[in-house]
Coordinates of C-alpha atoms in Angstrom, one line a residue:
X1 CA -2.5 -5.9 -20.0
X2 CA -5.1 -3.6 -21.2
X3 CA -8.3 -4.3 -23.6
X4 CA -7.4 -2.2 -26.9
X5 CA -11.1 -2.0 -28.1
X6 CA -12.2 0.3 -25.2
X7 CA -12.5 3.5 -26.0
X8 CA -11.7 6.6 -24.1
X9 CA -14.1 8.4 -22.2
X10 CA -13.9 11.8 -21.4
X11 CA -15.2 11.7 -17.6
X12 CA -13.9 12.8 -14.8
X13 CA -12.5 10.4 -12.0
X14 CA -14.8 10.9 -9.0
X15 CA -15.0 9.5 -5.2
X16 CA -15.5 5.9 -5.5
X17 CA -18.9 4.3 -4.2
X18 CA -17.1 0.7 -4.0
X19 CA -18.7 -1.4 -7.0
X20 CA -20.7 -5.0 -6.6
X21 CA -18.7 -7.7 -6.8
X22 CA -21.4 -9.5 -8.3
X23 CA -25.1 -8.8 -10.2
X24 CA -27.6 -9.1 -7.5
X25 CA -30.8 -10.7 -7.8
X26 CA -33.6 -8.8 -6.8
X27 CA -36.8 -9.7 -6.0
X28 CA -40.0 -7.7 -7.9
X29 CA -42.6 -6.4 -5.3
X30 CA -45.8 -5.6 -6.1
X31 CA -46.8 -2.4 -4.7
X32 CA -50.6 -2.5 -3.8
X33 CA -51.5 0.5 -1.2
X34 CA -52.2 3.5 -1.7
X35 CA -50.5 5.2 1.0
X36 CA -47.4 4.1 0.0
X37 CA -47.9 4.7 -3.8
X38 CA -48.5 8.2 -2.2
X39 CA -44.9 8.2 0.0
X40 CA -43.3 7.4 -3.0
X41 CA -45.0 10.0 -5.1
X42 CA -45.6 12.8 -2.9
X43 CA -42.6 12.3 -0.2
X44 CA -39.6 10.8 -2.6
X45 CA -39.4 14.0 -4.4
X46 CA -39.2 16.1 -1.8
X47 CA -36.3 14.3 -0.3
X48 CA -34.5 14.0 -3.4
X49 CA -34.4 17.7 -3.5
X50 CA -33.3 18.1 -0.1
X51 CA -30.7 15.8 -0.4
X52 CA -29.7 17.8 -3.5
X53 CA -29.7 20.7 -1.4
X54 CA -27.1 20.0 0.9
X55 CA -24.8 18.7 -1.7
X56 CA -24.9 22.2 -3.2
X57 CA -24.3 23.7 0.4
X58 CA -21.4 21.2 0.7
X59 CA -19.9 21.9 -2.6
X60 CA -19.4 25.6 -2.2
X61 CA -18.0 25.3 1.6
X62 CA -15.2 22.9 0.7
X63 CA -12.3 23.6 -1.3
X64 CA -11.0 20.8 -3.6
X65 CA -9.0 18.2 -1.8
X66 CA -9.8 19.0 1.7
X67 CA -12.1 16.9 4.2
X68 CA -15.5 16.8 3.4
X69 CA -17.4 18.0 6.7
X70 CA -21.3 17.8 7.1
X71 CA -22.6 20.9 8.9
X72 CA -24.7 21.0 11.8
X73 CA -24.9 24.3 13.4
X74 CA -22.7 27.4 12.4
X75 CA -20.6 27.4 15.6
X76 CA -19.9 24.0 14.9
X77 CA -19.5 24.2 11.0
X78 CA -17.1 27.6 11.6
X79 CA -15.0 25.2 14.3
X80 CA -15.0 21.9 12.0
X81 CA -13.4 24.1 8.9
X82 CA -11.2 26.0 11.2
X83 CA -9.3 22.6 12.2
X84 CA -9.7 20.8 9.0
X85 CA -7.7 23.4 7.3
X86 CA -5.2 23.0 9.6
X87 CA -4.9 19.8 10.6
X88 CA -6.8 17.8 7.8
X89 CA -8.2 16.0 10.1
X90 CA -10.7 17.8 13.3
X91 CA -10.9 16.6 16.9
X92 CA -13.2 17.3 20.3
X93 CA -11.7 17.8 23.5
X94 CA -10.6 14.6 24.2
X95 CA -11.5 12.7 21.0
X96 CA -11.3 13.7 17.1
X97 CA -14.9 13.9 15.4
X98 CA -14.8 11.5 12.7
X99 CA -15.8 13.1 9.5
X100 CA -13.1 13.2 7.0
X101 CA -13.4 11.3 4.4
X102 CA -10.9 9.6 2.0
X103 CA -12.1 9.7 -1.9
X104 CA -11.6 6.9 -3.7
X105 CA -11.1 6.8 -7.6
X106 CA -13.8 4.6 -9.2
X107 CA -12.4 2.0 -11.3
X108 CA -15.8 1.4 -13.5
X109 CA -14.4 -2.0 -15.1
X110 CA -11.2 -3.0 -16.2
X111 CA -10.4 -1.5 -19.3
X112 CA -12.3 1.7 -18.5
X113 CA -10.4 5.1 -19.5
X114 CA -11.1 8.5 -18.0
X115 CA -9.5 11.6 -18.2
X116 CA -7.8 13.1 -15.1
X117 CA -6.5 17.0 -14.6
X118 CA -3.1 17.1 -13.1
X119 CA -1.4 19.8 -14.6
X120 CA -2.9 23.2 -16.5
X121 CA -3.9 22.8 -19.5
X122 CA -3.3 19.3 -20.4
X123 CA -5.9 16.3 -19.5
X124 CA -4.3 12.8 -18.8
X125 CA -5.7 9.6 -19.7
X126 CA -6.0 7.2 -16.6
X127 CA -6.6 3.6 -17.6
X128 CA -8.5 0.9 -15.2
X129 CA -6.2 -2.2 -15.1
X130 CA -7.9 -3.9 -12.5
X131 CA -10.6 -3.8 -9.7
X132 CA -8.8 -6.3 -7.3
X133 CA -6.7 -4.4 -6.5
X134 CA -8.4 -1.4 -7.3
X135 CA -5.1 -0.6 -10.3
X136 CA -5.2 2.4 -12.7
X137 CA -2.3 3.5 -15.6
X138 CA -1.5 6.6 -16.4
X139 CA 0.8 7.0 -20.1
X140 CA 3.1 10.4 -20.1
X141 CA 2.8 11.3 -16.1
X142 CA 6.2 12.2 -16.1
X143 CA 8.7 13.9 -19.1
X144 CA 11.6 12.8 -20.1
X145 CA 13.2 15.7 -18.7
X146 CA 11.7 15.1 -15.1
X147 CA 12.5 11.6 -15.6
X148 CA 16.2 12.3 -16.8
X149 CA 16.0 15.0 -13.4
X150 CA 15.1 12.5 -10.5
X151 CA 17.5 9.8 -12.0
X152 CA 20.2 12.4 -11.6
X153 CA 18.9 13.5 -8.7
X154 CA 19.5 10.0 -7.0
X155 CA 22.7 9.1 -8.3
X156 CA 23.8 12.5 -6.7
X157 CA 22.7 11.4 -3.5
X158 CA 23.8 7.9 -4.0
X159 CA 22.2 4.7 -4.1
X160 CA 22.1 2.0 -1.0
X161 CA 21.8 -1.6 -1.2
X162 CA 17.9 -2.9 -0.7
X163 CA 18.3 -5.8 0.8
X164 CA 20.1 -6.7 3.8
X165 CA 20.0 -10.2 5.8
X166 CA 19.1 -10.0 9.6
X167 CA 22.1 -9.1 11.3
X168 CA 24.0 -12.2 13.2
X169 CA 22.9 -12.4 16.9
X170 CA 19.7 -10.4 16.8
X171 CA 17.5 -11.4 19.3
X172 CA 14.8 -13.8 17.9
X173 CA 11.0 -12.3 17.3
X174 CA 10.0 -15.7 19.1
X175 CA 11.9 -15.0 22.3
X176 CA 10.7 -11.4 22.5
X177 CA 7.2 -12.1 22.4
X178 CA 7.7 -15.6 24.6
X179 CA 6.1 -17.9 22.7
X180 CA 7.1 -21.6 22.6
X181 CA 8.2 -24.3 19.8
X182 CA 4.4 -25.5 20.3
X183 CA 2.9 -21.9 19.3
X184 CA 5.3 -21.1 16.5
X185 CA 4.4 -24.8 15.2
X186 CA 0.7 -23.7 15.6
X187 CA 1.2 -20.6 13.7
X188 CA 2.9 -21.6 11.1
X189 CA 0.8 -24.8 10.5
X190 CA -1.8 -22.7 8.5
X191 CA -4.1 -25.8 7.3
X192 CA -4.1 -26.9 10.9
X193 CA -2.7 -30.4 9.7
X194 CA -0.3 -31.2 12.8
X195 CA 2.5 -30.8 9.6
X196 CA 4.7 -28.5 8.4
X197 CA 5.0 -28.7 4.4
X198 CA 7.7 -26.4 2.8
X199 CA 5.6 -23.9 1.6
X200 CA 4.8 -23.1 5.2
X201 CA 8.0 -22.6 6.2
X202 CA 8.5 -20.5 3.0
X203 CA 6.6 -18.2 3.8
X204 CA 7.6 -17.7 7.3
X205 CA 11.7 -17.3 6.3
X206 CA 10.6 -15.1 3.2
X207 CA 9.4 -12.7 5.8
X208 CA 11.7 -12.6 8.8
X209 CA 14.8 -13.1 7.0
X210 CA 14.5 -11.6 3.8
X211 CA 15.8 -14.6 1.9
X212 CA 14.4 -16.2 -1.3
X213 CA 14.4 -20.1 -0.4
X214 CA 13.3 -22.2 -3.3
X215 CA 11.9 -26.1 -2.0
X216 CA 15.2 -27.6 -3.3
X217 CA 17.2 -24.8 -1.0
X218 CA 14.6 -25.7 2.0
X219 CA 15.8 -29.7 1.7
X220 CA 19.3 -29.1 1.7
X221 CA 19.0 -27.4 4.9
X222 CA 17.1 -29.7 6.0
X223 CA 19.5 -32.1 5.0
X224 CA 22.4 -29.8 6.9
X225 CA 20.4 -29.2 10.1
X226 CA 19.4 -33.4 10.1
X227 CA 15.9 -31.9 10.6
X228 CA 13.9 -34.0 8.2
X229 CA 14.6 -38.0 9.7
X230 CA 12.2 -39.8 7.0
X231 CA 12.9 -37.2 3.9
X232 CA 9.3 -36.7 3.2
X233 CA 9.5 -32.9 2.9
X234 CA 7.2 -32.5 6.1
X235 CA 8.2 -31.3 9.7
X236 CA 6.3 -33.1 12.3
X237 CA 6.0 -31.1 16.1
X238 CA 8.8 -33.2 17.4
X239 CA 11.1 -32.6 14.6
X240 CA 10.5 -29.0 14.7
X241 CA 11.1 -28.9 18.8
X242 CA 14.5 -30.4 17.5
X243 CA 15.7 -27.1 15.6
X244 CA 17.0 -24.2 17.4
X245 CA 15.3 -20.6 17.2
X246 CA 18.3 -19.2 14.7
X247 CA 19.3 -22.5 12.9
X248 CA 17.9 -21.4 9.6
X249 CA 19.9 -17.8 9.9
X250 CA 23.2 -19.4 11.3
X251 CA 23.0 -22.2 9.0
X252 CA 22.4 -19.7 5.8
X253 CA 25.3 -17.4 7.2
X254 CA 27.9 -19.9 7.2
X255 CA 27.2 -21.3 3.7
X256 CA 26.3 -17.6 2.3
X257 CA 24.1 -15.9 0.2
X258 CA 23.9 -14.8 -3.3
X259 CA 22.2 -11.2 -5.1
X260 CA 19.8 -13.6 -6.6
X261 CA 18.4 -15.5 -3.3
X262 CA 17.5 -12.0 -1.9
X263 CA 13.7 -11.2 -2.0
X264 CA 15.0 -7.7 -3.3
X265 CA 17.7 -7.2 -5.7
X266 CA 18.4 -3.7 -6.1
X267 CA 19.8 -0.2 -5.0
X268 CA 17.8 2.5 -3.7
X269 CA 17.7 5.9 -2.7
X270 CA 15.0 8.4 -1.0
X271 CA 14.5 12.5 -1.8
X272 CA 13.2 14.8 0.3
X273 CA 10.1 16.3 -1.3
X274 CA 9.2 19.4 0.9
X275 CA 10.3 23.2 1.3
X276 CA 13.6 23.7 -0.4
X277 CA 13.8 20.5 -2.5
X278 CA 14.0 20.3 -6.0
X279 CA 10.9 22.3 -8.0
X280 CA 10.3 18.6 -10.2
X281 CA 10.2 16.9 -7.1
X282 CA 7.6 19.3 -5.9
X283 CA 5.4 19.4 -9.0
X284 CA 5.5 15.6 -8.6
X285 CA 3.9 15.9 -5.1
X286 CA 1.9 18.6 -6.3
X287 CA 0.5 16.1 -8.9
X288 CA 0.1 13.3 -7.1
X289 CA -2.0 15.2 -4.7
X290 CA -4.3 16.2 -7.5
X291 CA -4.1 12.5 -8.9
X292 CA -5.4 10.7 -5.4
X293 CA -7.8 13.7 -4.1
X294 CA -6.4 13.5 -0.7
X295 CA -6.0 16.5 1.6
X296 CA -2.6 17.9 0.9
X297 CA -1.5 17.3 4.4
X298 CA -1.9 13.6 4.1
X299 CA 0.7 13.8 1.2
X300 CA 3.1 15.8 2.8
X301 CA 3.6 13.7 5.7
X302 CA 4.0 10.8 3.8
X303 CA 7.6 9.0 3.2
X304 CA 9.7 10.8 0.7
X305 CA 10.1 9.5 -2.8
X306 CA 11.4 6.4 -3.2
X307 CA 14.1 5.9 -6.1
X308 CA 15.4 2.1 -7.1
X309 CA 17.7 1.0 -9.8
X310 CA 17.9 -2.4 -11.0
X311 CA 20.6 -3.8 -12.7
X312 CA 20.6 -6.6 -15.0
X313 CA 19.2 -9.9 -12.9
X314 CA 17.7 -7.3 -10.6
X315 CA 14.3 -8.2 -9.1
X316 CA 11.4 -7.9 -6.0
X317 CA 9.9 -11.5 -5.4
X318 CA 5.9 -10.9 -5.0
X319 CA 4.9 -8.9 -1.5
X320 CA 2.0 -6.3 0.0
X321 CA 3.2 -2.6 -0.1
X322 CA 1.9 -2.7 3.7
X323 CA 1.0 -5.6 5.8
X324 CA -2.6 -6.4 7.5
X325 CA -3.6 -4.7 10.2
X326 CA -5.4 -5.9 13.7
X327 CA -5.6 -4.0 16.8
X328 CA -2.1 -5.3 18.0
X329 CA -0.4 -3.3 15.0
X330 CA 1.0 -0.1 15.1
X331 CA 1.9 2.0 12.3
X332 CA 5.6 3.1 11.8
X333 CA 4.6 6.9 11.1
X334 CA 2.4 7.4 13.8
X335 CA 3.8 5.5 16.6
X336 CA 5.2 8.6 18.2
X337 CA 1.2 9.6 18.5
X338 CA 0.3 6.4 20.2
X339 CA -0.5 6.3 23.1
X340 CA 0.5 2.6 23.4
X341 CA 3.4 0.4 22.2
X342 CA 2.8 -2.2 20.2
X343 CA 4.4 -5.5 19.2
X344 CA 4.2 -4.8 15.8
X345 CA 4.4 -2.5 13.3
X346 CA 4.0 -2.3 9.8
X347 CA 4.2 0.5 7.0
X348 CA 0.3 1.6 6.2
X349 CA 0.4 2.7 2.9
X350 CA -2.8 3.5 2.0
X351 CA -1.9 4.0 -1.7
X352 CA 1.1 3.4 -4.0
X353 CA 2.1 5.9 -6.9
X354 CA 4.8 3.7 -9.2
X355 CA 6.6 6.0 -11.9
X356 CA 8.9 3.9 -14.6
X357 CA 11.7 6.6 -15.1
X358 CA 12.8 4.6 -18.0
X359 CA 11.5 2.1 -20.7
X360 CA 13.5 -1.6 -19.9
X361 CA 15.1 -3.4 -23.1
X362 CA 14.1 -6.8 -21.3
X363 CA 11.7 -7.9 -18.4
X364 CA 11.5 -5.8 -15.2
X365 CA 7.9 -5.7 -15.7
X366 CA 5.5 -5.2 -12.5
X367 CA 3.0 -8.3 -12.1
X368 CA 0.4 -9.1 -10.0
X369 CA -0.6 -12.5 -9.4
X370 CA -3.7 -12.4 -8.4
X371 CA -5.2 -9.2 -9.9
X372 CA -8.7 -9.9 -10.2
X373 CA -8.8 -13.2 -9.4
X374 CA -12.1 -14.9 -8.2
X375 CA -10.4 -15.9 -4.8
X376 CA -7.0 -15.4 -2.8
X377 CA -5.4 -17.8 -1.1
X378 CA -2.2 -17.6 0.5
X379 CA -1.4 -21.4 0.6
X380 CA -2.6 -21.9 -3.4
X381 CA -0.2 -19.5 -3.9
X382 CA 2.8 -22.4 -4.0
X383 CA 1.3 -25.3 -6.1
X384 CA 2.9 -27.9 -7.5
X385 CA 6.6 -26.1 -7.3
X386 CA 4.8 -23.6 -9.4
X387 CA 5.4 -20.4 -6.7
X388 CA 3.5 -17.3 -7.8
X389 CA 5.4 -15.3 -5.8
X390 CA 8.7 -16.2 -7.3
X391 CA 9.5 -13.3 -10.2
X392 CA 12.4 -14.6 -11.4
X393 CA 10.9 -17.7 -12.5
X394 CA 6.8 -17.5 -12.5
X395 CA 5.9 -13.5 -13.7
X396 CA 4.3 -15.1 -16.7
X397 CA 2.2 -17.3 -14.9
X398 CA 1.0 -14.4 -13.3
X399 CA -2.6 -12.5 -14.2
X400 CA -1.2 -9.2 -14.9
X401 CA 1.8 -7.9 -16.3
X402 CA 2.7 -3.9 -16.6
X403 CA 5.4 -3.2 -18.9
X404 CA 7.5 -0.2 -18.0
X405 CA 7.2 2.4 -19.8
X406 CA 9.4 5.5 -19.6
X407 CA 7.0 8.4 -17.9
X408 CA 4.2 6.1 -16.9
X409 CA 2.7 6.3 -13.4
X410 CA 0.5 2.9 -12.2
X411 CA -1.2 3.7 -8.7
X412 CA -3.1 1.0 -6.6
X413 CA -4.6 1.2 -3.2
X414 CA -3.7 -1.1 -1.0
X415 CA -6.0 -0.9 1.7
X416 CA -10.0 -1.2 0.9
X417 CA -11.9 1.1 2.4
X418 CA -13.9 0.6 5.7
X419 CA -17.2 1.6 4.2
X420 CA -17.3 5.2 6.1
X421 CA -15.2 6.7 4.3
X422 CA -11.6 5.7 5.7
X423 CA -9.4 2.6 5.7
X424 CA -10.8 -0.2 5.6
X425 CA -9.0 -4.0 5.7
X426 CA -5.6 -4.8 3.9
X427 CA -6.3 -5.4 -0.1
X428 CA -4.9 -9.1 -0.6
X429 CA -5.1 -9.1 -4.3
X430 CA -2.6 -6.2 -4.4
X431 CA 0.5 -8.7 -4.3
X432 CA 3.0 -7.4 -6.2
X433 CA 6.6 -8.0 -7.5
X434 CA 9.4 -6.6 -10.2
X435 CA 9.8 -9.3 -12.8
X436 CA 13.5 -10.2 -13.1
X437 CA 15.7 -7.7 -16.0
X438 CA 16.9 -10.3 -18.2
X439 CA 18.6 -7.0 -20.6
X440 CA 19.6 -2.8 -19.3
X441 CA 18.9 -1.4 -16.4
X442 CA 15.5 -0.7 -14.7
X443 CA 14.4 3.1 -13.1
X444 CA 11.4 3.2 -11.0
X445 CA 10.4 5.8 -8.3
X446 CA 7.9 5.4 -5.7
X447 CA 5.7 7.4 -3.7
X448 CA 3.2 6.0 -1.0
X449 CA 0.6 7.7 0.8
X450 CA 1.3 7.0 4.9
X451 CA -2.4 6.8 6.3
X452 CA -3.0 5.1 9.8
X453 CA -6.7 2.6 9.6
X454 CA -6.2 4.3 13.4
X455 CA -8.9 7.6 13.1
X456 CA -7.5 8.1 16.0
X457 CA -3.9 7.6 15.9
X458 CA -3.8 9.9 12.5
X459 CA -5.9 12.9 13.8
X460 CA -3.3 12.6 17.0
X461 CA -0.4 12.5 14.9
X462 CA -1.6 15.8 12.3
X463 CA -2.2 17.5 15.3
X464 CA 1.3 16.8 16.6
X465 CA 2.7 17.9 13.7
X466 CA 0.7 21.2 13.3
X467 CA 1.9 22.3 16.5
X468 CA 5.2 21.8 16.5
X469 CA 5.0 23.6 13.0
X470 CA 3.2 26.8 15.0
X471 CA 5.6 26.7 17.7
X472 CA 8.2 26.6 15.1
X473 CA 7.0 29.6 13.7
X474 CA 6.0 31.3 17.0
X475 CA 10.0 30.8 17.7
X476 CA 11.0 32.4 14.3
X477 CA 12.1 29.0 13.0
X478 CA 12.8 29.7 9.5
X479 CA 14.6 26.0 8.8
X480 CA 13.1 24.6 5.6
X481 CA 11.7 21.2 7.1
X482 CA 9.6 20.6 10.4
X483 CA 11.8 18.6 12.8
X484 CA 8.8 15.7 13.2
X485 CA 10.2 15.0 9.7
X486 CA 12.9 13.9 10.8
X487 CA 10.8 10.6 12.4
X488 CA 9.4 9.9 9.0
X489 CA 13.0 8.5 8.7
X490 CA 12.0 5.6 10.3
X491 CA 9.4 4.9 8.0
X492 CA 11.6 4.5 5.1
X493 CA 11.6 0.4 5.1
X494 CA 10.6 -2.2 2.5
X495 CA 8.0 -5.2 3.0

């Protein structure tokens, strides 16, 4: 998991200028005039210190944890701070001014260990499990005692089942954004080979209906439906025109489905985390803030903290925190600030905070497939029966394993960043899944940090929310939670 021959360093995590993938090769010029052998000399130095300058400047106008904001004129500079403390974020009159930006931690190499401060007068070590995706570790995060309080905490409030199928008679995705047999074949044919093989259609039922299909389930329903004439595993165009939108969810319905053949096996609860709650719960915030740098305002509109128990058999096959995201998408927690519908919607989680609330007798480890690996590819994923994504079956075949550890924290963004200084493009190679418990019971929270790739949509959002907060106040609305909360609500869904 980790390499035990690196030694700790005592360093301090700083914003993250994204490392090489690979050593460059650069070429050696010769430099031969004069003039610019005096540029370099005369001119170079002179910037350097410049640059060094502003730095300084920038350093003592900024608070820890708050947006970064490169003045221009006082006016402006006076206005920029004004809104960033505020809002987090600053706008115009009719657009936002984009210049917050979004530290990063920097990972070094895997291996690497750095000490963090997260609480007074203690310094954590944070260990660098991987660079794709960017993965850290973090031994004694929690106590026991706040580990023994949140566990209480959601047994108080009671625990829900995770998984549910899609309800009987919902109205098909297919039908609602009118496509036909021929475009859903298209779509799901990803090598473009006028076939559909099983892993294909794997992937596509994993997602809509929540159910674990393993190849030999796929040819028994295949056998059911009469779908596949010649029994060669593959569905040609005709034989998929054949099936009918829901045949796969009525046909699973009438035969039923088993704990195990859900994608999530579990029970969960969520606690609030603002005014009012719990002071662990708070401190746990209040650290995570400190962990990931992020303006506070960021973490404070995020989804509330996420508490799952897994019994014995209990698992989460292989899945993305958040899904990709294209200029059709729409975030859940900002949707409200859009100022268009979208057809889909997905939960951007720009980072995940993992805390093991208890160390597991047996399995229940967290792996990631392809942590670091030299490529991804979605359809290698499924080779030879061999399915990376299945965790009941394939976590050791996997490139990284965490054992959980009572009071460790793991973290991993999963989002790269855009190369400006907010969110980039999804991070593929931060697949991940809970290892089946083969002995006990498994304890894990979770908190994830809610940022829209949308500038936009974000500032709009903040802004939304500070002003129904000052209106709240203006009314002498002393209630212990902004009613915009109450949206974040709908955010509260698994991938």
């Amino acid at each position: 998991m980790t390499d035990p021959h690196e030694h700790p360093e005592d360093t301090t995590a700083t914003p993250r200028a994204p490392p090489p993938c690979k050593r460059l090769s650069w070429q050696k010029r010769n430099i031969c005039s004069r003039s610019y052998f005096m540029i370099v000399v005369v001119f170079f130095p002179v910037y350097i210190i410049n640059v060094i300058a502003l730095l300084l400047y920038v350093h003592y106008n900024n608070s820890p944890g708050e947006p970064v904001i490169m003045p221009s004129d006082e006016a402006t500079r006076s206005k920029h701070q004004q809104r960033a403390k505020s809002h987090g974020l600053t706008s115009s009159k009719s657009e936002f001014v984009r210049d917050v930006f979004l530290p990063r931690i920097d990972g070094v190499r895997a291996g690497h260990v750095q000490k963090v401060s997260l609480v007074p007068g203690k310094r954590h070590e944070m260990r660098t499990l991987s660079l794709k995706p960017l993965l850290f570790e973090i031994p004694g995060f929690l106590s026991d005692e706040e580990c023994r309080v949140v566990m209480q905490l959601a047994q108080l409030k009671g625990l829900m089942e995770s998984q549910l199928m899609v309800q009987e008679g919902q109205e098909d995705l297919a039908e609602e954004l009118n496509l036909s047999p021929e475009e859903i074949f298209n779509l799901l044919d990803i090598n473009q080979d006028g076939q559909l093989q099983l892993h294909e259609i794997l992937t596509h039922s994993r997602v809509r209906d929540g159910i674990w299909l393993t190849p030999e389930n796929l040819r028994e329903i295949y056998a059911g439906l009469e779908a596949d004439e010649d029994g060669d595993d593959l569905l040609s165009l005709e034989e998929f025109r054949r099936l009918s939108s829901d045949a796969f969810q009525r046909f699973l319905l009438q035969r039923g489905v088993k704990s195990s053949q859900l994608v999530r096996n579990s029970r969960h609860t969520w606690l609030y985390q603002g005014q009012g709650s719990h002071p662990v719960l708070q401190d746990i915030k209040e650290r995570v803030t400190h962990l990931t740098q992020l303006p506070s305002m960021l973490v404070d509109l995020s989804e509330p903290l996420q508490v799952v128990r897994y019994e014995e058999g209990g698992h989460y096959h292989a899945h993305h925190d958040s899904g990709p995201f294209y200029p059709e998408t729409g975030c859940t927690h900002t949707r409200l600030a859009a100022n268009t519908s979208t057809p889909f919607e997905t939960s951007c989680r720009y980072i995940t905070v993992l805390f093991y609330l208890n160390s597991v007798e047996g399995g229940g480890e967290t792996a990631f497939p392809v942590a670091d690996n030299m490529t991804y590819d979605e359809v290698s994923l499924i080779q030879n029966d061999v399915d990376l994504l299945d965790t009941r079956k394939n976590c050791d075949k996997g490139n990284l394993r965490v054992k959980p550890t009572k009071g460790t924290a793991v973290f991993w963004y999963n989002y790269l960043s855009d190369g400006r200084g907010w969110v980039g493009e999804q991070d593929e190679y931060s697949l991940h899944g809970g290892c089946v418990v083969t002995h006990g019971t498994k304890w894990v929270a979770n908190k994830w940090i809610n940022i829209d790739p949308d500038y936009q949509r974000q500032a709009r959002y903040q802004q939304l929310v500070s002003q129904q907060q000052q209106q709240e106040e203006d009314e002498g609305d002393e209630g212990p939670r902004p009613r915009l909360e109450l949206h974040n609500s709908d955010i509260r869904q698994d991938l």
